[in-house]
PDB file of C-alpha atoms in Angstrom:
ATOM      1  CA  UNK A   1      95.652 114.974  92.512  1.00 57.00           C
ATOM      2  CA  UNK A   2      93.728 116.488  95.336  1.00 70.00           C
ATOM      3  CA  UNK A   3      95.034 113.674  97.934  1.00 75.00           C
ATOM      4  CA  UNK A   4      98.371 115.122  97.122  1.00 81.00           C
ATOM      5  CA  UNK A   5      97.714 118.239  98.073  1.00 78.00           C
ATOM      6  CA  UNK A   6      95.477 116.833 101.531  1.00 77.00           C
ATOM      7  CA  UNK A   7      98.331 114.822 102.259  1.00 80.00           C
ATOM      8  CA  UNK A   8     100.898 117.891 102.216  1.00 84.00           C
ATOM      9  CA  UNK A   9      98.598 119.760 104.332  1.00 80.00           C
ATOM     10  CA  UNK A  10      98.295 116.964 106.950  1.00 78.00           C
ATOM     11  CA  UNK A  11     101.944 116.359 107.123  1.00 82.00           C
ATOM     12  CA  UNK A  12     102.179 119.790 107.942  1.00 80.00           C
ATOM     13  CA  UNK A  13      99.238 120.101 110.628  1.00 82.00           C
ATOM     14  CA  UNK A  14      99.116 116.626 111.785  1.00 85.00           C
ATOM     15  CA  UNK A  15     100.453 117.601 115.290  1.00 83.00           C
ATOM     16  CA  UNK A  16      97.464 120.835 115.472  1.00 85.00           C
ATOM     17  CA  UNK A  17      94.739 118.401 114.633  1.00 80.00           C
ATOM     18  CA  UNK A  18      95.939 115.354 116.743  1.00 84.00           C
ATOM     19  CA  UNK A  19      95.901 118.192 119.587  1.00 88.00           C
ATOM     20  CA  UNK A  20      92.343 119.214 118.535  1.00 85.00           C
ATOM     21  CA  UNK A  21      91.322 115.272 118.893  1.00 84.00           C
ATOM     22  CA  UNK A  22      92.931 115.251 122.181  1.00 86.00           C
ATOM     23  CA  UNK A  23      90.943 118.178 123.773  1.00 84.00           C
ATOM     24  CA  UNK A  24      87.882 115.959 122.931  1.00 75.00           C
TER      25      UNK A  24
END
């Protein structure tokens, strides 16, 4: 499945994007 595959990728970059969300 493709959620598979998001999730992986979020576990992974979580940290990057929830620093991306903070700059906002």
């Amino acid at each position: 499945m493709a959620f598979s595959g998001f999730n992986s990728y979020w576990n992974e970059h979580w940290q990057s994007l929830w620093r991306v969300l903070d700059k906002q």
